Coordinates of C-alpha atoms in Angstrom, one line a residue:
Chain A
M234 CA 151.1 35.0 236.7
S235 CA 153.3 37.7 238.1
H236 CA 155.7 40.2 236.8
G237 CA 157.3 40.7 240.2
L238 CA 156.9 43.6 242.5
P239 CA 157.9 47.0 241.3
P240 CA 161.2 48.1 242.8
A241 CA 159.4 50.6 245.0
E242 CA 157.8 47.8 247.0
A243 CA 161.0 45.9 247.6
G244 CA 161.9 45.1 251.1
G245 CA 158.7 43.2 252.0
D246 CA 157.4 44.8 255.2
G247 CA 159.0 48.1 254.4
A248 CA 161.9 47.7 256.9
P249 CA 165.2 48.9 255.5
I250 CA 167.4 46.0 254.7
P251 CA 171.2 46.5 254.6
D252 CA 172.7 45.3 251.4
A253 CA 175.3 42.5 251.7
P254 CA 178.6 43.5 250.0
A255 CA 178.0 40.7 247.5
E256 CA 174.6 42.1 246.6
R257 CA 176.1 45.5 246.1
V258 CA 178.8 44.1 243.8
V259 CA 176.3 42.1 241.7
A260 CA 173.9 45.0 241.5
A261 CA 176.8 47.2 240.2
I262 CA 177.8 44.6 237.7
N263 CA 174.1 44.3 236.6
R264 CA 173.9 48.1 236.1
V265 CA 176.9 48.1 233.8
I266 CA 175.6 45.1 231.9
V267 CA 172.2 46.7 231.4
V268 CA 173.9 49.7 229.7
L269 CA 176.0 47.5 227.5
S270 CA 173.1 45.2 226.6
S271 CA 170.9 48.2 225.7
V272 CA 173.7 49.5 223.4
A273 CA 174.0 46.0 221.9
L274 CA 170.2 45.9 221.1
V275 CA 170.4 49.3 219.4
L276 CA 173.5 48.2 217.5
A277 CA 171.8 45.1 216.3
G278 CA 169.0 47.3 214.9
C279 CA 171.6 49.5 213.2
V280 CA 173.4 46.5 211.7
L281 CA 170.2 45.1 210.2
T282 CA 169.2 48.6 208.9
Y283 CA 172.7 48.9 207.3
S284 CA 172.2 45.5 205.8
V285 CA 169.0 46.7 204.0
V286 CA 170.6 50.0 202.9
V287 CA 173.8 48.5 201.4
R288 CA 172.0 45.6 199.7
Y289 CA 169.3 47.7 198.0
F290 CA 170.9 51.1 197.4
L291 CA 174.6 50.2 197.1
K292 CA 174.1 46.7 195.7
F293 CA 176.7 45.2 198.0
S294 CA 176.3 41.6 199.1
T295 CA 175.6 41.1 202.8
D296 CA 177.2 38.2 204.6
W297 CA 178.1 39.1 208.2
Q298 CA 175.1 41.3 209.3
D299 CA 172.6 38.6 210.3
E300 CA 175.2 36.7 212.4
M301 CA 176.5 39.9 214.0
S302 CA 173.0 40.8 215.1
V303 CA 172.4 37.3 216.4
F304 CA 175.6 37.6 218.5
L305 CA 174.6 41.0 219.8
I306 CA 171.1 40.0 220.7
V307 CA 171.9 36.6 222.2
G308 CA 174.7 38.3 224.2
A309 CA 172.3 41.0 225.5
V310 CA 169.7 38.5 226.4
F311 CA 172.0 36.1 228.4
M312 CA 174.0 38.9 230.0
S313 CA 171.0 40.7 231.3
A314 CA 169.2 37.6 232.7
A315 CA 170.7 38.2 236.2
A316 CA 169.5 41.9 236.2
V317 CA 166.0 40.6 235.3
Q318 CA 166.1 37.9 238.0
A319 CA 167.2 40.5 240.5
Q320 CA 163.8 42.1 240.2
R321 CA 162.1 38.7 239.8
D322 CA 160.8 39.6 236.4
H323 CA 161.2 36.1 235.0
I324 CA 157.4 35.4 235.1
G325 CA 155.9 32.4 236.8
I326 CA 152.5 31.2 237.8
E327 CA 151.7 32.5 241.2
A328 CA 148.0 31.3 241.4
I329 CA 148.6 29.5 244.7
V330 CA 150.9 32.0 246.3
G331 CA 148.1 34.1 247.7
L332 CA 146.4 31.1 249.2
L333 CA 149.4 29.9 251.3
P334 CA 150.2 31.0 254.8
K335 CA 153.2 33.3 255.1
R336 CA 155.5 30.7 256.6
V337 CA 154.7 28.1 254.0
N338 CA 155.1 30.6 251.3
Q339 CA 158.6 31.4 252.6
W340 CA 159.5 27.7 252.3
R341 CA 158.0 27.5 248.9
M342 CA 160.0 30.5 247.8
L343 CA 163.2 28.9 249.1
L344 CA 162.6 25.6 247.4
V345 CA 161.7 27.4 244.1
D346 CA 164.9 29.5 244.3
V347 CA 167.0 26.4 245.1
A348 CA 165.5 24.5 242.2
S349 CA 166.1 27.5 239.9
L350 CA 169.7 27.8 241.1
A351 CA 170.3 24.0 240.6
F352 CA 169.1 24.3 237.0
C353 CA 170.9 27.5 236.1
G354 CA 174.1 26.3 237.8
Y355 CA 174.0 23.1 235.8
F356 CA 173.3 25.1 232.6
A357 CA 176.2 27.4 233.4
W358 CA 178.5 24.5 233.9
K359 CA 177.4 22.9 230.6
S360 CA 177.9 26.3 228.9
A361 CA 181.4 26.5 230.3
T362 CA 182.1 23.0 228.9
L363 CA 180.8 24.0 225.5
L364 CA 182.9 27.2 225.6
H365 CA 186.0 25.1 226.5
E366 CA 185.3 22.8 223.5
A367 CA 184.8 25.7 221.2
L368 CA 188.2 27.2 222.2
V369 CA 190.2 24.0 222.1
D370 CA 188.7 22.7 218.9
D371 CA 188.4 26.1 217.3
Y372 CA 184.7 26.0 216.4
H373 CA 183.5 28.4 213.8
S374 CA 180.1 29.2 212.5
S375 CA 179.2 27.4 209.2
S376 CA 178.3 30.6 207.4
T377 CA 180.4 32.3 204.7
W378 CA 181.6 34.9 207.3
G379 CA 182.5 32.0 209.7
P380 CA 183.1 33.9 213.0
P381 CA 184.5 31.9 216.0
L382 CA 181.8 30.5 218.2
W383 CA 183.6 31.1 221.4
I384 CA 182.2 34.7 221.2
P385 CA 178.5 33.8 221.7
Y386 CA 179.3 30.8 223.9
S387 CA 181.4 33.0 226.3
L388 CA 178.5 35.5 226.6
M389 CA 176.1 32.6 227.3
T390 CA 178.5 31.2 229.9
A391 CA 179.1 34.5 231.6
G392 CA 175.4 35.4 231.6
M393 CA 174.4 32.0 233.1
I394 CA 177.2 32.2 235.8
L395 CA 176.0 35.7 236.8
L396 CA 172.4 34.5 236.8
S397 CA 173.4 31.6 239.1
V398 CA 175.2 34.0 241.5
Q399 CA 172.1 36.2 241.6
L400 CA 170.0 33.2 242.4
L401 CA 172.5 32.1 245.1
L402 CA 172.1 35.6 246.7
Q403 CA 168.3 35.2 246.6
V404 CA 168.5 31.7 248.2
V405 CA 170.7 33.1 251.0
A406 CA 168.2 35.9 251.5
D407 CA 165.3 33.4 251.5
W408 CA 167.2 31.3 254.1
H409 CA 167.5 34.3 256.4
G410 CA 163.8 34.9 255.9
R411 CA 164.2 38.2 254.1
E412 CA 163.5 39.4 250.6
P413 CA 166.7 41.0 249.2
R414 CA 166.5 44.5 247.9
R415 CA 165.4 44.5 244.3
P416 CA 167.8 47.1 242.8
D417 CA 166.2 49.1 240.2
I418 CA 168.0 48.3 237.0
V419 CA 167.6 51.8 235.8
V420 CA 171.1 53.2 235.6
Chain B
M106 CA 159.0 2.4 231.1
S107 CA 156.1 3.0 228.7
T108 CA 155.8 6.2 226.8
L109 CA 152.4 6.8 228.5
A110 CA 154.1 6.6 232.0
I111 CA 156.9 8.9 230.9
G112 CA 154.5 11.3 229.4
L113 CA 152.3 11.4 232.5
M114 CA 155.4 12.0 234.6
Y115 CA 156.6 14.7 232.3
G116 CA 153.3 16.5 232.3
G117 CA 152.9 16.0 236.1
A118 CA 156.4 17.3 236.9
T119 CA 155.8 20.3 234.7
L120 CA 152.5 21.2 236.4
L121 CA 154.1 20.7 239.8
V122 CA 157.0 23.0 239.3
M123 CA 155.0 25.6 237.4
F124 CA 152.3 25.8 240.1
A125 CA 154.9 25.9 242.8
G126 CA 155.7 29.3 241.3
M127 CA 159.1 28.6 239.6
P128 CA 159.7 31.0 236.7
I129 CA 158.3 29.4 233.6
A130 CA 161.6 29.5 231.7
F131 CA 163.5 27.7 234.5
A132 CA 160.7 25.3 235.2
L133 CA 160.6 24.1 231.5
G134 CA 164.4 23.9 231.3
A135 CA 164.7 22.1 234.6
V136 CA 162.0 19.5 233.8
A137 CA 163.5 18.9 230.3
T138 CA 167.0 18.5 231.8
V139 CA 165.9 16.1 234.5
F140 CA 164.1 13.9 231.9
M141 CA 167.1 14.1 229.6
I142 CA 169.4 12.8 232.4
A143 CA 166.9 10.1 233.4
F144 CA 165.6 8.8 230.1
M145 CA 167.9 9.9 227.3
P146 CA 171.3 8.5 226.3
H147 CA 174.2 9.8 228.4
G148 CA 175.8 12.1 225.8
S149 CA 172.5 13.9 225.0
V150 CA 172.7 16.1 228.1
D151 CA 176.0 17.4 226.9
T152 CA 174.3 19.1 224.0
I153 CA 171.7 20.9 226.1
T154 CA 173.4 24.3 225.9
Q155 CA 174.1 23.9 222.2
N156 CA 170.5 23.0 221.6
V157 CA 169.2 26.1 223.5
Y158 CA 171.8 28.4 221.8
E159 CA 171.0 27.1 218.3
E160 CA 167.2 27.4 218.8
M161 CA 167.6 31.0 220.2
A162 CA 170.1 32.0 217.5
S163 CA 167.4 31.8 214.8
I164 CA 167.4 35.1 213.1
T165 CA 163.6 35.0 212.9
L166 CA 163.2 34.6 216.6
L167 CA 165.8 37.3 217.2
S168 CA 163.6 39.8 215.4
I169 CA 161.4 39.7 218.6
P170 CA 163.6 42.0 220.8
L171 CA 163.8 44.5 217.9
F172 CA 160.0 44.5 217.4
I173 CA 159.7 45.0 221.2
L174 CA 162.2 47.9 221.0
K175 CA 160.0 49.5 218.2
G176 CA 156.9 49.0 220.3
S177 CA 158.5 50.3 223.4
A178 CA 159.8 53.5 221.6
I179 CA 156.4 54.2 220.2
G180 CA 154.5 53.1 223.4
R181 CA 156.5 55.3 225.7
S182 CA 156.2 58.4 223.6
R183 CA 153.2 60.6 223.1
A184 CA 152.4 58.9 219.8
G185 CA 149.4 57.0 221.3
L186 CA 147.9 60.2 222.7
D187 CA 148.3 62.0 219.4
L188 CA 146.9 59.1 217.4
Y189 CA 143.9 58.9 219.7
G190 CA 143.4 62.7 219.6
A191 CA 143.4 62.7 215.8
L192 CA 141.0 59.9 215.4
H193 CA 138.7 61.4 218.0
A194 CA 138.7 64.7 216.2
W195 CA 137.8 63.1 212.9
M196 CA 135.2 60.7 214.1
H197 CA 133.4 62.6 216.9
R198 CA 130.3 63.3 214.8
V199 CA 129.6 59.6 214.1
P200 CA 127.1 58.2 216.7
G201 CA 129.3 56.3 219.2
G202 CA 132.2 57.8 217.3
L203 CA 134.3 58.3 220.5
G204 CA 134.1 54.5 221.2
I205 CA 134.8 53.7 217.5
A206 CA 137.8 56.1 217.5
N207 CA 139.1 54.2 220.5
V208 CA 138.8 50.9 218.7
F209 CA 140.5 52.3 215.6
A210 CA 143.2 53.9 217.6
C211 CA 143.9 50.6 219.4
A212 CA 144.1 48.7 216.1
L213 CA 146.5 51.3 214.5
F214 CA 148.6 51.5 217.6
A215 CA 148.7 47.8 218.0
A216 CA 150.0 47.5 214.4
M217 CA 152.7 50.0 215.2
A218 CA 153.7 48.7 218.6
G219 CA 152.9 45.0 218.4
S220 CA 152.0 44.7 222.1
S221 CA 148.7 44.4 223.7
P222 CA 149.5 45.8 227.2
A223 CA 151.4 48.7 225.5
T224 CA 148.3 49.5 223.3
C225 CA 145.9 49.4 226.3
S226 CA 148.2 51.6 228.3
A227 CA 148.9 54.2 225.5
I228 CA 145.4 54.5 224.1
G229 CA 143.5 53.8 227.4
S230 CA 145.4 56.5 229.4
A231 CA 143.8 59.1 227.1
G232 CA 140.7 57.2 225.9
I233 CA 139.2 56.0 229.1
P234 CA 139.1 59.4 230.9
E235 CA 137.8 61.0 227.7
M236 CA 135.0 58.4 227.3
R237 CA 134.0 58.7 230.9
R238 CA 134.0 62.5 230.8
R239 CA 131.6 62.2 227.9
G240 CA 129.3 60.0 229.9
Y241 CA 130.3 56.5 228.8
S242 CA 130.0 53.9 231.7
G243 CA 133.3 52.8 233.3
G244 CA 132.8 49.1 232.3
F245 CA 132.0 50.0 228.7
A246 CA 135.0 52.3 228.3
A247 CA 137.3 49.7 230.0
G248 CA 135.9 46.9 227.8
I249 CA 136.6 48.9 224.6
I250 CA 140.3 49.5 225.5
A251 CA 141.0 46.1 227.0
S252 CA 139.6 44.3 223.9
G253 CA 141.0 46.8 221.4
G254 CA 144.4 46.2 223.0
T255 CA 144.2 42.5 222.3
L256 CA 144.6 43.3 218.6
G257 CA 148.3 43.7 219.4
I258 CA 148.9 40.0 219.3
L259 CA 146.9 39.5 216.0
L260 CA 148.1 42.4 213.8
P261 CA 151.6 42.3 212.3
P262 CA 154.3 42.4 213.7
S263 CA 152.8 40.1 216.3
I264 CA 155.3 38.3 218.5
T265 CA 152.8 35.5 219.0
M266 CA 152.6 35.1 215.2
I267 CA 156.4 35.0 214.8
L268 CA 156.5 32.1 217.3
Y269 CA 153.6 30.2 215.7
A270 CA 155.4 30.6 212.3
V271 CA 158.6 29.0 213.8
A272 CA 156.7 26.3 215.8
A273 CA 154.5 25.3 212.9
E274 CA 157.2 25.8 210.2
Q275 CA 154.9 28.2 208.3
S276 CA 155.7 31.3 206.3
L277 CA 155.8 34.3 208.6
G278 CA 154.9 36.7 205.8
R279 CA 151.9 34.7 204.8
L280 CA 150.8 34.4 208.5
F281 CA 151.1 38.2 209.0
L282 CA 148.9 38.8 205.9
A283 CA 146.4 36.1 206.9
A284 CA 145.9 38.0 210.2
I285 CA 144.9 41.3 208.5
G286 CA 141.4 40.2 207.4
P287 CA 140.4 38.6 210.8
A288 CA 141.8 41.7 212.6
L289 CA 139.6 44.0 210.4
L290 CA 136.6 41.7 211.1
L291 CA 137.3 42.1 214.9
V292 CA 137.6 45.9 214.5
V293 CA 134.2 46.0 212.6
L294 CA 132.6 43.8 215.3
F295 CA 134.0 45.8 218.2
A296 CA 133.1 49.2 216.5
G297 CA 129.6 47.9 215.7
Y298 CA 129.1 46.9 219.3
A299 CA 130.5 50.3 220.5
M300 CA 128.0 52.1 218.2
W301 CA 125.0 49.9 219.4
R302 CA 126.0 50.2 223.1
Y303 CA 126.4 54.0 222.7
R304 CA 122.9 54.3 221.2
R305 CA 121.5 52.3 224.1
E306 CA 123.3 54.5 226.7
Y307 CA 122.4 57.6 224.8
H308 CA 118.6 56.7 224.7
A309 CA 118.7 55.8 228.4
A310 CA 120.3 59.2 229.2
K311 CA 117.7 61.0 227.0
L312 CA 114.8 59.2 228.7
A313 CA 116.3 60.1 232.1
Y314 CA 116.6 63.7 231.0
E315 CA 113.0 63.9 229.7
A316 CA 111.7 62.2 232.9
S317 CA 113.7 63.9 235.6
G318 CA 115.8 66.6 234.0
T319 CA 119.0 64.7 234.9
H320 CA 121.6 65.8 232.4
S321 CA 124.2 63.4 231.1
E322 CA 127.4 64.3 229.3
L323 CA 126.3 61.9 226.6
L324 CA 123.7 64.4 225.5
R325 CA 126.2 67.2 225.1
E326 CA 127.2 68.2 221.5
N327 CA 130.9 68.2 220.9
K328 CA 132.1 70.7 218.4
L329 CA 135.6 70.6 216.8
T330 CA 136.5 72.9 213.9
T331 CA 138.2 71.7 210.7
R332 CA 141.3 73.6 211.9
D333 CA 141.3 71.5 215.1
K334 CA 141.1 68.4 213.0
F335 CA 144.0 69.3 210.7
A336 CA 146.2 70.6 213.5
L337 CA 146.5 67.0 214.9
L338 CA 147.5 65.3 211.6
P339 CA 151.2 66.3 211.3
R340 CA 152.2 64.4 214.4
V341 CA 150.3 61.2 213.4
I342 CA 151.3 61.0 209.7
P343 CA 155.0 60.0 210.4
F344 CA 153.9 57.1 212.5
V345 CA 151.4 55.9 210.0
T346 CA 154.1 56.3 207.3
L347 CA 156.4 54.1 209.5
L348 CA 153.7 51.5 209.8
T349 CA 153.1 51.3 206.0
G350 CA 156.9 51.7 205.2
V351 CA 157.8 48.7 207.4
M352 CA 155.1 46.7 205.7
I353 CA 156.3 47.7 202.2
A354 CA 159.9 46.8 203.2
L355 CA 158.7 43.4 204.3
Y356 CA 156.2 42.5 201.5
G357 CA 158.0 44.4 198.7
G358 CA 160.9 42.0 199.2
Y359 CA 163.3 44.7 200.3
A360 CA 163.9 43.3 203.8
T361 CA 163.7 40.0 205.6
P362 CA 161.4 39.9 208.8
S363 CA 164.5 40.4 211.0
E364 CA 165.8 43.3 208.9
T365 CA 162.3 44.8 209.0
A366 CA 162.4 44.6 212.8
G367 CA 165.8 46.3 212.9
L368 CA 164.7 49.0 210.4
G369 CA 161.4 49.5 212.3
A370 CA 163.2 49.9 215.7
I371 CA 165.7 52.4 214.4
L372 CA 163.1 54.4 212.5
A373 CA 160.9 54.5 215.6
L374 CA 163.8 55.8 217.7
I375 CA 164.6 58.5 215.0
L376 CA 160.9 59.5 214.8
I377 CA 160.5 60.0 218.6
A378 CA 163.7 61.9 218.6
V379 CA 162.6 64.2 215.8
I380 CA 158.9 64.6 216.8
Y381 CA 158.9 64.4 220.6
D382 CA 162.5 65.4 221.3
V383 CA 163.2 62.1 223.0
W384 CA 166.9 61.4 222.4
R385 CA 168.8 62.1 225.6
P386 CA 170.1 59.0 227.4
R387 CA 167.9 59.7 230.4
Q388 CA 164.8 59.8 228.1
L389 CA 165.8 56.7 226.2
E390 CA 166.7 54.7 229.4
P391 CA 163.1 53.6 230.3
I392 CA 162.5 52.5 226.7
L393 CA 165.7 50.4 226.5
V394 CA 165.4 49.0 230.0
S395 CA 161.8 47.9 229.5
T396 CA 162.8 46.4 226.1
L397 CA 165.6 44.5 227.7
K398 CA 163.5 43.1 230.5
E399 CA 160.7 41.9 228.3
S400 CA 163.1 40.5 225.6
T401 CA 165.2 38.6 228.1
M402 CA 162.1 37.2 229.9
L403 CA 160.5 36.2 226.6
M404 CA 163.7 34.8 224.9
F405 CA 164.5 32.6 228.0
I406 CA 160.9 31.2 227.9
I407 CA 161.3 30.6 224.1
G408 CA 164.7 28.9 224.4
M409 CA 163.6 26.7 227.3
S410 CA 160.2 25.9 225.6
L411 CA 162.1 24.7 222.6
L412 CA 164.3 22.5 224.7
Y413 CA 161.2 21.2 226.5
S414 CA 159.6 20.4 223.1
Y415 CA 162.8 18.7 221.9
V416 CA 162.8 16.4 224.9
M417 CA 159.1 15.7 224.5
S418 CA 159.7 14.8 220.9
Y419 CA 162.8 12.7 221.6
L420 CA 160.9 10.6 224.2
H421 CA 158.0 10.2 221.7
I422 CA 155.6 11.9 224.1
S423 CA 154.4 14.4 221.5
Q424 CA 154.2 11.8 218.7
S425 CA 152.3 9.3 220.9
T426 CA 149.8 11.9 222.1
A427 CA 149.3 13.2 218.6
E428 CA 148.7 9.6 217.4
W429 CA 146.3 9.0 220.2
I430 CA 144.3 12.1 219.3
V431 CA 144.2 11.0 215.7
S432 CA 143.1 7.5 216.7
L433 CA 140.0 8.9 218.4
H434 CA 138.6 9.6 214.9
L435 CA 136.9 12.8 216.1
S436 CA 135.1 14.8 213.5
R437 CA 137.3 17.7 212.4
W438 CA 135.2 20.3 214.1
V439 CA 135.0 18.4 217.4
L440 CA 138.8 18.1 217.2
L441 CA 139.2 21.8 216.6
A442 CA 136.7 22.7 219.4
A443 CA 138.6 20.4 221.8
I444 CA 141.9 22.0 220.9
L445 CA 140.7 25.5 221.2
L446 CA 139.1 24.7 224.5
M447 CA 142.4 23.5 225.7
V448 CA 144.1 26.7 224.5
I449 CA 141.5 28.7 226.4
V450 CA 142.1 26.7 229.6
L451 CA 145.9 27.0 229.2
G452 CA 145.4 30.8 228.7
F453 CA 144.2 31.0 232.3
F454 CA 147.7 30.3 233.4
L455 CA 150.3 30.6 230.6
P456 CA 151.4 33.4 228.3
P457 CA 150.7 32.8 224.5
V458 CA 154.5 32.2 224.0
S459 CA 154.5 29.1 226.2
I460 CA 151.2 27.8 224.9
I461 CA 152.3 27.8 221.3
L462 CA 155.7 26.3 221.8
M463 CA 154.6 23.6 224.3
T464 CA 151.5 22.5 222.5
A465 CA 152.5 22.8 218.8
P466 CA 154.2 19.4 218.5
I467 CA 151.1 17.8 220.0
I468 CA 148.2 19.6 218.3
L469 CA 149.6 20.4 214.9
P470 CA 149.9 16.8 213.5
P471 CA 146.2 15.9 214.3
L472 CA 145.1 19.2 212.7
R473 CA 147.2 18.5 209.7
A474 CA 145.7 15.0 209.5
A475 CA 142.2 16.6 209.7
Q476 CA 143.3 18.8 206.7
F477 CA 143.1 22.1 208.4
D478 CA 145.1 24.9 206.9
L479 CA 147.8 25.6 209.5
I480 CA 148.0 29.3 208.5
W481 CA 144.3 29.7 209.1
F482 CA 144.6 27.8 212.4
G483 CA 147.4 30.1 213.5
V484 CA 145.1 33.0 213.1
V485 CA 142.2 31.3 214.9
M486 CA 144.4 30.1 217.7
T487 CA 145.8 33.7 218.2
I488 CA 142.2 35.1 218.5
V489 CA 141.5 32.5 221.1
M490 CA 144.6 33.4 222.9
E491 CA 143.6 37.1 222.7
M492 CA 140.7 36.1 225.0
G493 CA 143.2 34.9 227.6
L494 CA 144.4 38.5 227.7
I495 CA 141.0 39.8 228.9
H496 CA 139.5 37.0 230.9
P497 CA 140.4 36.2 234.6
P498 CA 142.4 35.0 236.4
V499 CA 145.4 36.2 234.3
G500 CA 143.8 38.7 231.9
L501 CA 146.9 40.9 231.6
N502 CA 145.0 43.7 229.9
L503 CA 142.5 43.8 232.8
F504 CA 145.3 44.7 235.2
V505 CA 146.7 47.3 232.8
I506 CA 143.2 48.9 232.7
K507 CA 143.0 48.7 236.5
N508 CA 146.3 50.5 236.7
I509 CA 145.4 53.4 234.4
A510 CA 141.8 53.7 235.7
P511 CA 142.0 52.6 239.3
D512 CA 138.6 54.1 240.2
I513 CA 136.7 51.7 237.9
P514 CA 135.9 48.6 240.0
L515 CA 137.5 45.4 238.7
R516 CA 134.0 43.8 238.6
D517 CA 132.9 46.5 236.2
V518 CA 136.0 46.0 234.0
M519 CA 135.3 42.3 233.9
W520 CA 131.7 42.7 233.0
G521 CA 132.7 45.3 230.5
V522 CA 134.9 42.8 228.5
V523 CA 132.3 40.0 228.5
P524 CA 130.5 41.3 225.3
F525 CA 133.9 41.6 223.6
V526 CA 134.8 38.0 224.5
A527 CA 131.5 36.9 223.0
L528 CA 132.3 38.9 219.8
M529 CA 135.7 37.1 219.6
I530 CA 133.9 33.8 219.8
V531 CA 131.5 35.1 217.0
A532 CA 134.6 36.0 215.0
V533 CA 136.1 32.5 215.4
L534 CA 132.8 31.0 214.2
I535 CA 132.7 33.3 211.2
L536 CA 136.2 32.3 210.4
C537 CA 135.3 28.7 210.5
V538 CA 132.4 29.2 208.1
F539 CA 134.4 31.6 205.8
P540 CA 138.1 30.7 206.1
E541 CA 138.8 32.9 203.1
I542 CA 138.7 35.9 205.4
A543 CA 142.1 34.8 206.5
T544 CA 143.5 33.0 203.5
W545 CA 142.2 35.1 200.6
F546 CA 144.5 38.1 201.0
A547 CA 147.6 36.0 201.8
N548 CA 147.0 33.9 198.7
L549 CA 146.4 37.0 196.6
V550 CA 149.7 38.6 197.6
M551 CA 151.9 35.5 198.0
G552 CA 150.2 33.0 195.6
V553 CA 148.5 29.8 196.6

């Protein structure tokens, strides 16, 4: 199992690799998203803390807090999926990787990335369909607060589209026999 | 096509894509989607995203990123060093006290941070150099920390336990409570071994000194004044208060598990800001980024594992396999041994998260039929998965140790953890004979 190489080892054989403009754009988007997602996580913590405080000290009823924190966390998770993939931090079993010759391993990597792209692309398309339905049919959550569901669905769709673009960049890089730079997601 | 054939294809396809190196989350999602398209009614694939969203949007599951945030805030501060320093100061006069202090520090830190690698890293970075400076062998020191770190997935708020509670539809609060007794049992076993091993190394050093005059650091008296001991307490007390406060909030009925996670995360951020002056964006950045990385990776695996289980259930693969296991009429202990052996083998390759969510629909019905208490089983299964953290080839904690003490050969680290793996097996056997160790406290607090 691997957690991916640390950013310092990016670049494979150590040769500097010029970033394609698309890679730079996606890396910039990922940096902004990481900041926003971090804020969303802390906000979710604050919302849940607020929920405990108002219920037990001020005796107010709480109806929107759980759902608000769900939206914040689901949004943060889906939106930052591409930034995590950029560093190949979605873990996989790499037990056989060390046993394969370099050339075979490059083909393995390409096939794995193409399969991942096919799945994530399909999921992104289905998410977009769901978002469209939620907008057209005005879907709302069944809770007492009842917020519109296009909010989390749009975050899921945007996150999966960005993840698919990230995977596409990695497939192109694999095809050209190079490992794209793994931009450090530290902002 | 028969269920057996579909099941074999499902399992075969999963193994193929996983061993090809596809990220676990995408592999599970891709296999589930392909089988949905191939074998399920046409419309079912249209609900794929809704399924994943609804599974992930469970407020219990979403407590995981917040528990990770709490652990990351504590893990990346100096809290681990201070906790270790205080325990060391108070226990240094006990024979083997340094080793025991490390075990206790790991247990306490694990309960605060909820992460095994974070515990290994935080306590080990101070504990291993100190133990080696005092003459402990590298393998022994590494074994104590690697094994002590595994308590992170057993003690509340364990992420593994949260997932088991969701997968087995059991009470999370009861499961957390049930883990406390077995965790204390492991602490006692680990500390007992640390004391015995210290005495052995001490006597060997003494004999060597008497025979050849070779002086070992083990023989040196370590003196700390009462003032030294009390000086370390102020920095530790707030974190221990946080630990107990969060537990009171949860079990006193003040907060739900997710609210407890949110409260714990915010309090941990406030504590590190007040005590360690960690509040500037640049200082908080590594904490938030590591939380986001781990949460996203885990939540994707969880969402896709749940989709994978849903398809397995829809195609009757899990039910048929469970029925087949029941039809073997194995004695309940053979059944349990076979299941735990499977968990150990899966632990060679998969993280606990995937093991639980992928196997729960198959293994829980036969266990229920054999009248095992599923809360008790959750604790036993978690201890078995702890072994996966310290045995090769994955053994995440081994690599954390290798990272913080690169000069200890990996071979020594591996040999160092062997006695602790044996102790975990002993703990499982004790729990089989005395299940009350897990169930008694949970029943006492929450009723039978």
